[in-house]
């Protein structure tokens, strides 16, 4: 196991040149961005920069949760898992809805279609395809950032009339970075004057060559609204799935990833889990992130109770100790004692991770505001990609009320730096890091100036906390 200087820099949101400088101080002169660091050196660098080391826990290894591959003889074909990405308004949601409509087993007795974050359609030929129905690349990036690899194929939707837009480019980049094959769906072909060739041409500039341009990326012309081209799209998904030879062992303890999770007033913590190998059964004891539980009941995306769930099937499960996060690993363990042990071990890691932030938190930030009778709530927002920064800024602006207004002083892509802290300090604003951290200097300044640094990996967590903070600030009238 080794990691290059550049890769380590990316993960820590630090400059590679700073790492090289540190290495020369640590008796490793002549290092470059490509220098491979062994685990011990990487850990030393990480701690020198004041970051935390998150390692696969010893408890995980003990319960055989990692590194144990299935015997090829046990592998059986499984449905592909597909994510749809693309620029806003290019038709992601419409396409997801249209594809959902192709399901031949829809409308099962007693079932009501419910949004659980993913759904599976069964095709006339009996094959199945699973779609993650939180469109957009924030969710994809979030999951990937948490180490979850759930998507087999990405569909990039491009509205022919709008063309390649910033989020299209990001979607392409994220897909490439994840090493996942893409299929381009050229949408809105029902609109007068439709010209798909223009898109195929424009894609070349982003290193995406579709088949008719001599490349290997499949593309298909669709209209999500008029529901044309859907059969062809599904055909191409299945073809791609064939090429990928997607397989899993269904006859083992289940493992998977959390797609989404929430706290339901009546039913308690709920999580949608995508089973990735094995078969999940009612009564199974599991660990999920820092939570654990016993499957009390499982519902599929049609609201129907199921007793078992095999590979690539998304199911909503009841019976969790708490609400996990999207991207958290899920795995069945032999008994409750083991589940508790692993969960608490992980909870310990989580707390250790959280305590690095914030000399002040959002609540105390509000105390300061209250005494100053300020009615504006300033924020600085830094994120890992332009798309998430945009999404956060727009979400944050939406929670402003007549009485208190969130004001984004500055937003941008990249790690949190000294200049961000200086800016924030001037307005007593907290800094939000989404998928990024503060560098050592910035942390030092933040400590000194009492600037709160808050790290989030999930937009919803950030919005929820902010809403609570705003509500608390304004009192019960709100
Ligand atoms: P998203 O933001 O990518 O999820 O896009 P939506 O699915 O919400 O679609 C944005 C707008 O484009 C909506 O007004 C849709 O009705 C419209 N739209 C989506 N697909 C098509 C299509 O195939 N043809 C036409 N004419 N309009 C479409």
Short mmCIF file of C-alpha atoms and ligand atoms in Angstrom, two decimals:
data_model
loop_
_atom_site.label_atom_id
_atom_site.label_comp_id
_atom_site.label_asym_id
_atom_site.label_seq_id
_atom_site.Cartn_x
_atom_site.Cartn_y
_atom_site.Cartn_z
CA UNK A 1 0.00 0.00 0.00
CA UNK A 2 1.48 3.32 -1.04
CA UNK A 3 0.24 6.73 -2.09
CA UNK A 4 1.84 9.43 -4.20
CA UNK A 5 2.58 12.86 -2.81
CA UNK A 6 0.08 14.40 -5.23
CA UNK A 7 -2.71 12.00 -4.26
CA UNK A 8 -2.08 12.58 -0.58
CA UNK A 9 -2.11 16.35 -1.17
CA UNK A 10 -5.45 16.06 -2.95
CA UNK A 11 -6.96 14.07 -0.14
CA UNK A 12 -5.81 16.52 2.49
CA UNK A 13 -6.57 19.63 0.43
CA UNK A 14 -2.97 20.72 0.93
CA UNK A 15 -0.41 21.77 -1.64
CA UNK A 16 1.83 19.01 -2.95
CA UNK A 17 4.76 21.42 -2.80
CA UNK A 18 4.20 21.82 0.95
CA UNK A 19 4.40 18.07 1.36
CA UNK A 20 7.63 17.93 -0.64
CA UNK A 21 9.03 20.65 1.61
CA UNK A 22 7.99 18.73 4.71
CA UNK A 23 9.54 15.54 3.34
CA UNK A 24 12.86 17.23 2.82
CA UNK A 25 12.76 18.32 6.45
CA UNK A 26 11.94 14.74 7.37
CA UNK A 27 15.12 13.51 5.72
CA UNK A 28 13.54 12.64 2.40
CA UNK A 29 15.09 15.27 0.13
CA UNK A 30 14.55 15.03 -3.61
CA UNK A 31 10.94 13.92 -3.33
CA UNK A 32 8.60 14.87 -6.16
CA UNK A 33 4.83 14.91 -6.61
CA UNK A 34 5.10 11.38 -7.95
CA UNK A 35 7.11 10.00 -5.05
CA UNK A 36 5.36 7.00 -3.55
CA UNK A 37 5.03 7.17 0.21
CA UNK A 38 4.65 4.08 2.32
CA UNK A 39 1.96 3.95 4.95
CA UNK A 40 4.14 5.06 7.87
CA UNK A 41 5.49 8.07 6.02
CA UNK A 42 2.03 9.02 4.78
CA UNK A 43 0.70 8.85 8.32
CA UNK A 44 3.53 10.99 9.57
CA UNK A 45 2.81 13.59 6.89
CA UNK A 46 -0.90 13.51 7.66
CA UNK A 47 -0.36 14.11 11.35
CA UNK A 48 2.25 16.81 10.69
CA UNK A 49 -0.41 18.64 8.71
CA UNK A 50 -2.79 18.18 11.62
CA UNK A 51 -5.25 15.94 9.80
CA UNK A 52 -6.81 12.79 11.03
CA UNK A 53 -6.03 9.34 9.88
CA UNK A 54 -9.04 7.24 9.10
CA UNK A 55 -8.03 3.67 8.72
CA UNK A 56 -9.99 0.53 8.27
CA UNK A 57 -10.66 -0.39 11.88
CA UNK A 58 -9.11 -3.40 13.52
CA UNK A 59 -12.61 -4.46 14.43
CA UNK A 60 -13.53 -4.51 10.74
CA UNK A 61 -10.67 -6.78 9.95
CA UNK A 62 -11.58 -8.98 12.87
CA UNK A 63 -15.10 -9.57 11.67
CA UNK A 64 -13.81 -10.34 8.20
CA UNK A 65 -15.36 -7.28 6.66
CA UNK A 66 -12.62 -6.40 4.31
CA UNK A 67 -10.38 -8.02 1.84
CA UNK A 68 -12.21 -11.23 1.56
CA UNK A 69 -13.11 -12.03 -2.03
CA UNK A 70 -15.70 -14.49 -3.21
CA UNK A 71 -14.70 -17.68 -4.99
CA UNK A 72 -15.38 -17.09 -8.72
CA UNK A 73 -17.45 -20.26 -8.79
CA UNK A 74 -19.98 -18.66 -6.45
CA UNK A 75 -20.56 -15.61 -8.65
CA UNK A 76 -23.86 -15.08 -10.39
CA UNK A 77 -24.88 -12.33 -12.83
CA UNK A 78 -26.40 -9.29 -11.11
CA UNK A 79 -28.30 -6.24 -12.44
CA UNK A 80 -26.32 -3.09 -13.26
CA UNK A 81 -26.60 -0.06 -10.98
CA UNK A 82 -27.00 3.17 -12.94
CA UNK A 83 -26.64 6.83 -11.92
CA UNK A 84 -27.92 9.71 -14.03
CA UNK A 85 -25.92 12.91 -14.09
CA UNK A 86 -25.97 16.10 -16.12
CA UNK A 87 -26.56 19.82 -16.04
CA UNK A 88 -29.58 21.24 -14.24
CA UNK A 89 -32.74 21.23 -16.33
CA UNK A 90 -31.32 18.88 -18.93
CA UNK A 91 -33.88 16.27 -17.94
CA UNK A 92 -32.37 13.99 -15.28
CA UNK A 93 -35.55 13.80 -13.22
CA UNK A 94 -37.76 13.44 -16.26
CA UNK A 95 -35.60 10.62 -17.56
CA UNK A 96 -35.64 8.84 -14.20
CA UNK A 97 -39.41 9.07 -14.18
CA UNK A 98 -39.68 7.84 -17.75
CA UNK A 99 -37.38 4.90 -17.08
CA UNK A 100 -39.34 4.01 -13.99
CA UNK A 101 -42.37 3.76 -16.23
CA UNK A 102 -40.76 0.96 -18.23
CA UNK A 103 -41.06 -1.43 -15.29
CA UNK A 104 -43.25 -4.39 -16.15
CA UNK A 105 -43.99 -5.25 -12.53
CA UNK A 106 -45.14 -1.80 -11.48
CA UNK A 107 -48.35 -1.50 -9.55
CA UNK A 108 -48.00 -4.67 -7.53
CA UNK A 109 -50.87 -5.33 -5.16
CA UNK A 110 -50.71 -3.20 -2.03
CA UNK A 111 -47.67 -1.31 -3.13
CA UNK A 112 -47.37 2.44 -3.52
CA UNK A 113 -44.38 3.73 -5.41
CA UNK A 114 -42.13 5.36 -2.88
CA UNK A 115 -38.93 7.28 -3.29
CA UNK A 116 -36.32 5.44 -1.33
CA UNK A 117 -33.33 6.82 -3.23
CA UNK A 118 -33.17 4.02 -5.76
CA UNK A 119 -35.47 1.80 -7.75
CA UNK A 120 -35.25 -1.30 -9.84
CA UNK A 121 -37.10 -1.91 -13.07
CA UNK A 122 -37.76 -5.33 -14.49
CA UNK A 123 -37.75 -5.44 -18.28
CA UNK A 124 -40.03 -7.50 -20.50
CA UNK A 125 -37.18 -9.96 -21.06
CA UNK A 126 -36.82 -10.51 -17.32
CA UNK A 127 -33.57 -8.54 -16.89
CA UNK A 128 -33.44 -5.88 -14.21
CA UNK A 129 -31.72 -2.52 -13.96
CA UNK A 130 -31.27 -0.53 -10.75
CA UNK A 131 -31.33 3.26 -10.92
CA UNK A 132 -30.17 5.58 -8.16
CA UNK A 133 -32.80 8.28 -8.17
CA UNK A 134 -30.98 11.11 -6.48
CA UNK A 135 -29.84 12.72 -9.69
CA UNK A 136 -26.81 14.90 -9.92
CA UNK A 137 -23.20 14.48 -9.16
CA UNK A 138 -23.26 15.77 -5.58
CA UNK A 139 -24.72 12.50 -4.40
CA UNK A 140 -22.30 10.56 -6.56
CA UNK A 141 -19.32 12.53 -5.27
CA UNK A 142 -20.56 12.28 -1.71
CA UNK A 143 -20.78 8.53 -1.89
CA UNK A 144 -17.47 8.20 -3.60
CA UNK A 145 -15.92 10.53 -1.06
CA UNK A 146 -17.05 8.14 1.62
CA UNK A 147 -15.48 5.23 -0.15
CA UNK A 148 -18.67 3.71 -1.50
CA UNK A 149 -18.53 2.36 -5.01
CA UNK A 150 -22.08 1.61 -6.01
CA UNK A 151 -22.49 2.87 -9.56
CA UNK A 152 -21.62 0.56 -12.45
CA UNK A 153 -22.70 2.83 -15.30
CA UNK A 154 -23.31 6.58 -15.52
CA UNK A 155 -25.78 8.13 -17.92
CA UNK A 156 -24.80 11.66 -18.82
CA UNK A 157 -27.86 13.58 -19.93
CA UNK A 158 -27.30 16.47 -22.32
CA UNK A 159 -30.18 18.58 -23.62
CA UNK A 160 -29.32 19.06 -27.29
CA UNK A 161 -30.60 22.65 -27.32
CA UNK A 162 -28.57 23.75 -24.32
CA UNK A 163 -25.40 21.85 -25.14
CA UNK A 164 -22.46 21.02 -22.93
CA UNK A 165 -22.75 23.08 -19.74
CA UNK A 166 -20.53 23.35 -16.63
CA UNK A 167 -22.25 20.55 -14.73
CA UNK A 168 -22.10 18.36 -17.82
CA UNK A 169 -18.35 18.77 -17.82
CA UNK A 170 -18.18 18.03 -14.12
CA UNK A 171 -20.32 14.98 -14.53
CA UNK A 172 -17.96 13.77 -17.25
CA UNK A 173 -14.96 14.45 -15.05
CA UNK A 174 -16.45 12.72 -12.02
CA UNK A 175 -17.36 9.73 -14.10
CA UNK A 176 -13.90 9.48 -15.56
CA UNK A 177 -12.30 9.94 -12.15
CA UNK A 178 -14.38 7.08 -10.83
CA UNK A 179 -13.41 4.90 -13.78
CA UNK A 180 -17.06 4.17 -14.52
CA UNK A 181 -18.24 3.76 -18.13
CA UNK A 182 -20.67 6.38 -19.39
CA UNK A 183 -23.53 6.42 -21.82
CA UNK A 184 -24.50 9.79 -23.26
CA UNK A 185 -28.24 10.41 -23.53
CA UNK A 186 -28.93 13.33 -25.86
CA UNK A 187 -32.26 14.58 -24.57
CA UNK A 188 -35.14 16.78 -25.68
CA UNK A 189 -35.02 15.37 -29.20
CA UNK A 190 -38.75 16.12 -29.51
CA UNK A 191 -37.99 19.84 -29.69
CA UNK A 192 -38.10 21.41 -33.13
CA UNK A 193 -34.81 21.57 -34.98
CA UNK A 194 -33.21 18.86 -32.87
CA UNK A 195 -29.57 18.36 -33.74
CA UNK A 196 -27.76 15.61 -31.87
CA UNK A 197 -24.68 15.84 -34.10
CA UNK A 198 -23.81 19.13 -32.50
CA UNK A 199 -23.56 17.45 -29.11
CA UNK A 200 -21.48 14.56 -30.42
CA UNK A 201 -19.13 17.09 -31.94
CA UNK A 202 -18.96 19.24 -28.82
CA UNK A 203 -18.20 16.22 -26.64
CA UNK A 204 -14.92 15.68 -28.47
CA UNK A 205 -13.57 18.76 -26.79
CA UNK A 206 -14.02 17.01 -23.44
CA UNK A 207 -12.39 13.83 -24.61
CA UNK A 208 -15.63 11.95 -24.97
CA UNK A 209 -15.78 10.17 -28.29
CA UNK A 210 -19.04 8.49 -29.08
CA UNK A 211 -19.11 5.50 -31.40
CA UNK A 212 -20.17 7.42 -34.51
CA UNK A 213 -17.19 9.70 -33.97
CA UNK A 214 -14.85 6.75 -33.87
CA UNK A 215 -14.82 6.36 -30.10
CA UNK A 216 -16.16 3.83 -27.64
CA UNK A 217 -18.72 5.77 -25.68
CA UNK A 218 -22.29 4.76 -26.46
CA UNK A 219 -24.82 7.48 -27.09
CA UNK A 220 -28.54 7.53 -27.63
CA UNK A 221 -31.07 10.15 -28.67
CA UNK A 222 -34.02 10.35 -26.31
CA UNK A 223 -36.96 12.43 -25.31
CA UNK A 224 -37.74 11.98 -21.64
CA UNK A 225 -41.01 13.79 -22.09
CA UNK A 226 -42.21 11.98 -25.22
CA UNK A 227 -40.63 8.75 -23.93
CA UNK A 228 -38.76 8.00 -27.13
CA UNK A 229 -35.42 6.25 -27.31
CA UNK A 230 -35.91 4.63 -23.91
CA UNK A 231 -35.77 1.07 -25.26
CA UNK A 232 -32.54 1.86 -27.02
CA UNK A 233 -31.13 3.45 -23.89
CA UNK A 234 -31.98 0.37 -21.85
CA UNK A 235 -30.51 -1.87 -24.54
CA UNK A 236 -27.25 0.06 -24.30
CA UNK A 237 -27.26 -0.19 -20.52
CA UNK A 238 -27.69 -3.95 -20.77
CA UNK A 239 -24.97 -4.17 -23.41
CA UNK A 240 -22.60 -2.22 -21.21
CA UNK A 241 -23.54 -4.44 -18.28
CA UNK A 242 -22.66 -7.51 -20.37
CA UNK A 243 -19.27 -6.03 -21.14
CA UNK A 244 -18.66 -5.34 -17.45
CA UNK A 245 -19.63 -8.92 -16.55
CA UNK A 246 -21.32 -7.76 -13.36
CA UNK A 247 -21.50 -10.59 -10.88
CA UNK A 248 -21.91 -11.20 -7.17
CA UNK A 249 -22.21 -14.11 -4.80
CA UNK A 250 -25.80 -14.14 -3.57
CA UNK A 251 -25.18 -16.92 -1.05
CA UNK A 252 -23.34 -15.19 1.74
CA UNK A 253 -23.92 -12.63 4.49
CA UNK A 254 -25.08 -9.40 2.87
CA UNK A 255 -22.87 -6.37 2.30
CA UNK A 256 -23.79 -3.12 0.68
CA UNK A 257 -23.91 0.65 0.95
CA UNK A 258 -26.35 3.18 2.30
CA UNK A 259 -28.04 5.14 -0.49
CA UNK A 260 -29.96 7.44 1.78
CA UNK A 261 -31.15 7.53 5.37
CA UNK A 262 -33.55 9.54 7.44
CA UNK A 263 -35.37 9.69 10.73
CA UNK A 264 -39.06 8.94 10.31
CA UNK A 265 -41.36 10.23 13.05
CA UNK A 266 -43.41 7.06 13.18
CA UNK A 267 -41.00 4.37 12.12
CA UNK A 268 -37.71 5.60 13.55
CA UNK A 269 -34.40 5.55 11.67
CA UNK A 270 -34.74 4.30 8.11
CA UNK A 271 -32.04 3.54 5.60
CA UNK A 272 -32.12 2.56 1.99
CA UNK A 273 -29.42 0.01 1.44
CA UNK A 274 -28.18 -1.26 -1.87
CA UNK A 275 -27.19 -4.87 -1.40
CA UNK A 276 -23.92 -5.41 -3.28
CA UNK A 277 -23.21 -9.01 -2.43
CA UNK A 278 -24.92 -11.70 -0.45
CA UNK A 279 -28.59 -11.79 0.43
CA UNK A 280 -30.10 -9.67 3.16
CA UNK A 281 -32.84 -11.28 5.22
CA UNK A 282 -35.36 -10.11 7.76
CA UNK A 283 -33.83 -10.81 11.19
CA UNK A 284 -30.23 -10.28 10.06
CA UNK A 285 -28.02 -8.35 12.47
CA UNK A 286 -25.90 -5.69 10.84
CA UNK A 287 -23.46 -2.82 11.27
CA UNK A 288 -23.89 0.28 9.16
CA UNK A 289 -21.38 3.09 9.59
CA UNK A 290 -21.34 3.78 13.30
CA UNK A 291 -24.85 2.37 13.79
CA UNK A 292 -26.10 -1.16 14.04
CA UNK A 293 -29.39 -2.97 14.10
CA UNK A 294 -31.49 -5.99 13.28
CA UNK A 295 -33.63 -5.97 10.15
CA UNK A 296 -37.19 -5.72 11.46
CA UNK A 297 -38.73 -5.29 8.03
CA UNK A 298 -37.69 -4.47 4.49
CA UNK A 299 -39.64 -2.57 1.85
CA UNK A 300 -38.81 -2.35 -1.83
CA UNK A 301 -39.27 0.77 -3.96
CA UNK A 302 -42.88 -0.19 -4.59
CA UNK A 303 -43.64 -0.14 -0.88
CA UNK A 304 -43.96 -3.90 -0.79
CA UNK A 305 -42.54 -5.85 2.16
CA UNK A 306 -39.88 -8.31 1.15
CA UNK A 307 -38.27 -11.07 3.18
CA UNK A 308 -34.97 -11.20 1.29
CA UNK A 309 -32.94 -8.87 -0.92
CA UNK A 310 -30.18 -10.06 -3.22
CA UNK A 311 -27.38 -8.26 -5.11
CA UNK A 312 -28.23 -4.88 -6.72
CA UNK A 313 -31.60 -4.66 -5.01
CA UNK A 314 -32.27 -1.47 -3.08
CA UNK A 315 -34.40 -1.91 0.03
CA UNK A 316 -35.49 0.33 2.81
CA UNK A 317 -34.77 -1.28 6.15
CA UNK A 318 -36.31 -0.76 9.56
CA UNK A 319 -34.60 -1.61 12.81
CA UNK A 320 -31.58 0.70 13.02
CA UNK A 321 -30.06 2.11 16.21
CA UNK A 322 -29.63 5.52 14.56
CA UNK A 323 -29.45 7.29 11.24
CA UNK A 324 -26.39 6.37 9.16
CA UNK A 325 -25.07 8.47 6.29
CA UNK A 326 -25.22 8.02 2.54
CA UNK A 327 -22.22 6.02 1.46
CA UNK A 328 -21.79 4.24 4.79
CA UNK A 329 -20.84 0.60 4.40
CA UNK A 330 -23.43 -1.92 5.47
CA UNK A 331 -22.69 -5.46 6.51
CA UNK A 332 -24.35 -8.35 8.21
CA UNK A 333 -22.49 -9.77 11.21
CA UNK A 334 -22.99 -12.90 13.24
CA UNK A 335 -24.53 -11.45 16.38
CA UNK A 336 -25.58 -8.34 18.27
CA UNK A 337 -22.55 -8.30 20.54
CA UNK A 338 -20.27 -8.07 17.51
CA UNK A 339 -22.48 -5.45 15.88
CA UNK A 340 -22.36 -3.25 18.96
CA UNK A 341 -18.64 -3.64 19.27
CA UNK A 342 -17.90 -2.61 15.69
CA UNK A 343 -20.43 0.23 15.78
CA UNK A 344 -19.01 1.71 18.95
CA UNK A 345 -15.47 1.35 17.66
CA UNK A 346 -16.49 3.34 14.62
CA UNK A 347 -18.42 5.88 16.65
CA UNK A 348 -15.17 6.51 18.51
CA UNK A 349 -13.42 7.19 15.23
CA UNK A 350 -16.19 9.55 14.20
CA UNK A 351 -15.97 11.58 17.40
CA UNK A 352 -12.24 11.83 17.08
CA UNK A 353 -12.76 13.12 13.56
CA UNK A 354 -15.34 15.70 14.55
CA UNK A 355 -13.54 17.21 17.49
CA UNK A 356 -10.87 18.70 15.24
CA UNK A 357 -13.24 21.32 13.94
CA UNK A 358 -14.52 24.46 15.50
CA UNK A 359 -13.28 26.50 18.40
CA UNK A 360 -16.83 27.84 18.18
CA UNK A 361 -19.86 26.14 16.72
CA UNK A 362 -22.87 27.42 14.85
CA UNK A 363 -24.85 27.85 18.05
CA UNK A 364 -22.29 30.07 19.73
CA UNK A 365 -21.95 31.91 16.48
CA UNK A 366 -25.60 32.75 16.86
CA UNK A 367 -25.15 33.90 20.44
CA UNK A 368 -22.65 36.41 19.19
CA UNK A 369 -25.05 37.55 16.51
CA UNK A 370 -27.90 37.87 18.96
CA UNK A 371 -26.06 40.21 21.23
CA UNK A 372 -25.14 42.34 18.26
CA UNK A 373 -28.77 42.25 17.10
CA UNK A 374 -27.52 41.28 13.71
CA UNK A 375 -30.09 40.03 11.31
CA UNK A 376 -27.69 38.77 8.76
CA UNK A 377 -25.99 35.45 8.94
CA UNK A 378 -22.73 35.51 7.03
CA UNK A 379 -21.03 32.37 5.77
CA UNK A 380 -17.96 31.39 3.80
CA UNK A 381 -18.37 28.22 1.78
CA UNK A 382 -15.60 26.10 0.30
CA UNK A 383 -16.22 22.85 -1.54
CA UNK A 384 -14.48 20.14 -3.48
CA UNK A 385 -16.14 20.79 -6.81
CA UNK A 386 -17.93 23.71 -8.41
CA UNK A 387 -21.17 21.74 -8.62
CA UNK A 388 -21.44 21.15 -4.89
CA UNK A 389 -20.45 24.73 -4.08
CA UNK A 390 -23.21 25.99 -6.37
CA UNK A 391 -25.71 23.58 -4.90
CA UNK A 392 -24.85 24.62 -1.34
CA UNK A 393 -24.95 28.33 -2.08
CA UNK A 394 -28.35 28.02 -3.67
CA UNK A 395 -29.70 25.75 -0.91
CA UNK A 396 -28.35 28.05 1.78
CA UNK A 397 -29.87 31.12 0.17
CA UNK A 398 -33.23 29.39 0.15
CA UNK A 399 -33.35 29.02 3.92
CA UNK A 400 -33.17 32.76 4.53
CA UNK A 401 -36.33 34.15 6.12
CA UNK A 402 -37.76 37.64 6.45
CA UNK A 403 -36.17 37.92 9.85
CA UNK A 404 -32.74 36.61 9.17
CA UNK A 405 -30.86 36.42 5.97
CA UNK A 406 -28.03 34.06 5.16
CA UNK A 407 -25.35 35.92 3.28
CA UNK A 408 -22.60 34.05 1.48
CA UNK A 409 -19.56 36.28 1.74
CA UNK A 410 -17.43 34.09 -0.41
CA UNK A 411 -17.61 30.70 -2.02
CA UNK A 412 -15.14 28.74 -4.01
CA UNK A 413 -13.54 25.45 -4.87
CA UNK A 414 -10.57 24.14 -2.91
CA UNK A 415 -9.33 23.66 0.63
CA UNK A 416 -9.89 26.31 3.29
CA UNK A 417 -6.97 28.76 3.31
CA UNK A 418 -5.71 31.64 5.46
CA UNK A 419 -7.34 34.19 3.23
CA UNK A 420 -10.73 32.52 3.71
CA UNK A 421 -10.22 32.73 7.46
CA UNK A 422 -9.24 36.37 7.28
CA UNK A 423 -12.32 37.16 5.27
CA UNK A 424 -14.55 35.20 7.66
CA UNK A 425 -12.97 36.71 10.77
CA UNK A 426 -13.75 40.19 9.54
CA UNK A 427 -17.48 39.39 9.52
CA UNK A 428 -17.50 36.85 12.34
CA UNK A 429 -18.67 34.27 9.83
CA UNK A 430 -18.22 30.55 10.17
CA UNK A 431 -16.57 28.69 7.31
CA UNK A 432 -18.23 25.66 5.83
CA UNK A 433 -15.99 23.05 4.26
CA UNK A 434 -17.81 20.62 2.04
CA UNK A 435 -15.61 17.67 1.24
CA UNK A 436 -12.57 19.86 1.94
CA UNK A 437 -10.59 20.75 5.05
CA UNK A 438 -8.60 23.69 6.30
CA UNK A 439 -4.85 23.68 5.85
CA UNK A 440 -2.60 24.03 8.88
CA UNK A 441 -2.16 27.79 8.60
CA UNK A 442 -5.87 28.33 8.19
CA UNK A 443 -6.59 26.24 11.28
CA UNK A 444 -4.08 28.19 13.28
CA UNK A 445 -5.63 31.51 12.20
CA UNK A 446 -9.13 30.22 12.85
CA UNK A 447 -8.17 29.19 16.36
CA UNK A 448 -6.62 32.57 17.00
CA UNK A 449 -9.51 34.58 15.53
CA UNK A 450 -12.30 32.41 16.86
CA UNK A 451 -13.56 31.48 13.42
CA UNK A 452 -15.69 28.35 13.38
CA UNK A 453 -14.71 25.70 10.87
CA UNK A 454 -17.49 23.28 10.09
CA UNK A 455 -16.95 20.25 7.91
CA UNK A 456 -19.71 18.45 6.09
CA UNK A 457 -19.87 15.63 3.62
CA UNK A 458 -23.60 15.66 3.12
CA UNK A 459 -25.53 18.72 1.97
CA UNK A 460 -28.61 17.74 3.93
CA UNK A 461 -26.68 17.62 7.21
CA UNK A 462 -25.41 21.11 6.57
CA UNK A 463 -28.83 22.49 5.68
CA UNK A 464 -30.50 20.79 8.63
CA UNK A 465 -27.98 22.19 11.10
CA UNK A 466 -28.26 25.61 9.61
CA UNK A 467 -32.05 25.53 9.78
CA UNK A 468 -31.93 24.47 13.41
CA UNK A 469 -29.48 27.21 14.18
CA UNK A 470 -31.66 29.81 12.46
CA UNK A 471 -34.78 28.56 14.23
CA UNK A 472 -33.00 28.60 17.58
CA UNK A 473 -31.82 32.10 16.97
CA UNK A 474 -35.25 33.43 16.21
CA UNK A 475 -37.09 31.70 19.01
CA UNK A 476 -40.39 29.83 19.01
CA UNK A 477 -42.29 32.38 16.91
CA UNK A 478 -40.67 30.99 13.82
P1 LIG B 1 -33.20 18.07 -14.24
O1 LIG B 1 -32.97 19.38 -13.56
O2 LIG B 1 -32.01 17.64 -15.03
O3 LIG B 1 -33.70 16.98 -13.33
O4 LIG B 1 -34.32 18.33 -15.35
P2 LIG B 1 -35.90 18.04 -15.33
O5 LIG B 1 -36.16 16.61 -15.56
O6 LIG B 1 -36.48 18.65 -14.11
O7 LIG B 1 -36.33 18.81 -16.63
C1 LIG B 1 -36.15 20.20 -16.77
C2 LIG B 1 -37.17 20.76 -17.74
O8 LIG B 1 -36.94 20.23 -19.03
C3 LIG B 1 -38.60 20.41 -17.35
O9 LIG B 1 -39.39 21.52 -17.65
C4 LIG B 1 -38.91 19.24 -18.27
O10 LIG B 1 -40.28 19.16 -18.57
C5 LIG B 1 -38.10 19.59 -19.50
N1 LIG B 1 -37.72 18.38 -20.24
C6 LIG B 1 -37.08 17.30 -19.74
N2 LIG B 1 -36.93 16.38 -20.70
C7 LIG B 1 -37.47 16.88 -21.82
C8 LIG B 1 -37.64 16.39 -23.15
O11 LIG B 1 -37.27 15.28 -23.51
N3 LIG B 1 -38.25 17.23 -24.02
C9 LIG B 1 -38.71 18.46 -23.69
N4 LIG B 1 -39.30 19.18 -24.63
N5 LIG B 1 -38.58 18.93 -22.45
C10 LIG B 1 -37.97 18.17 -21.52
#
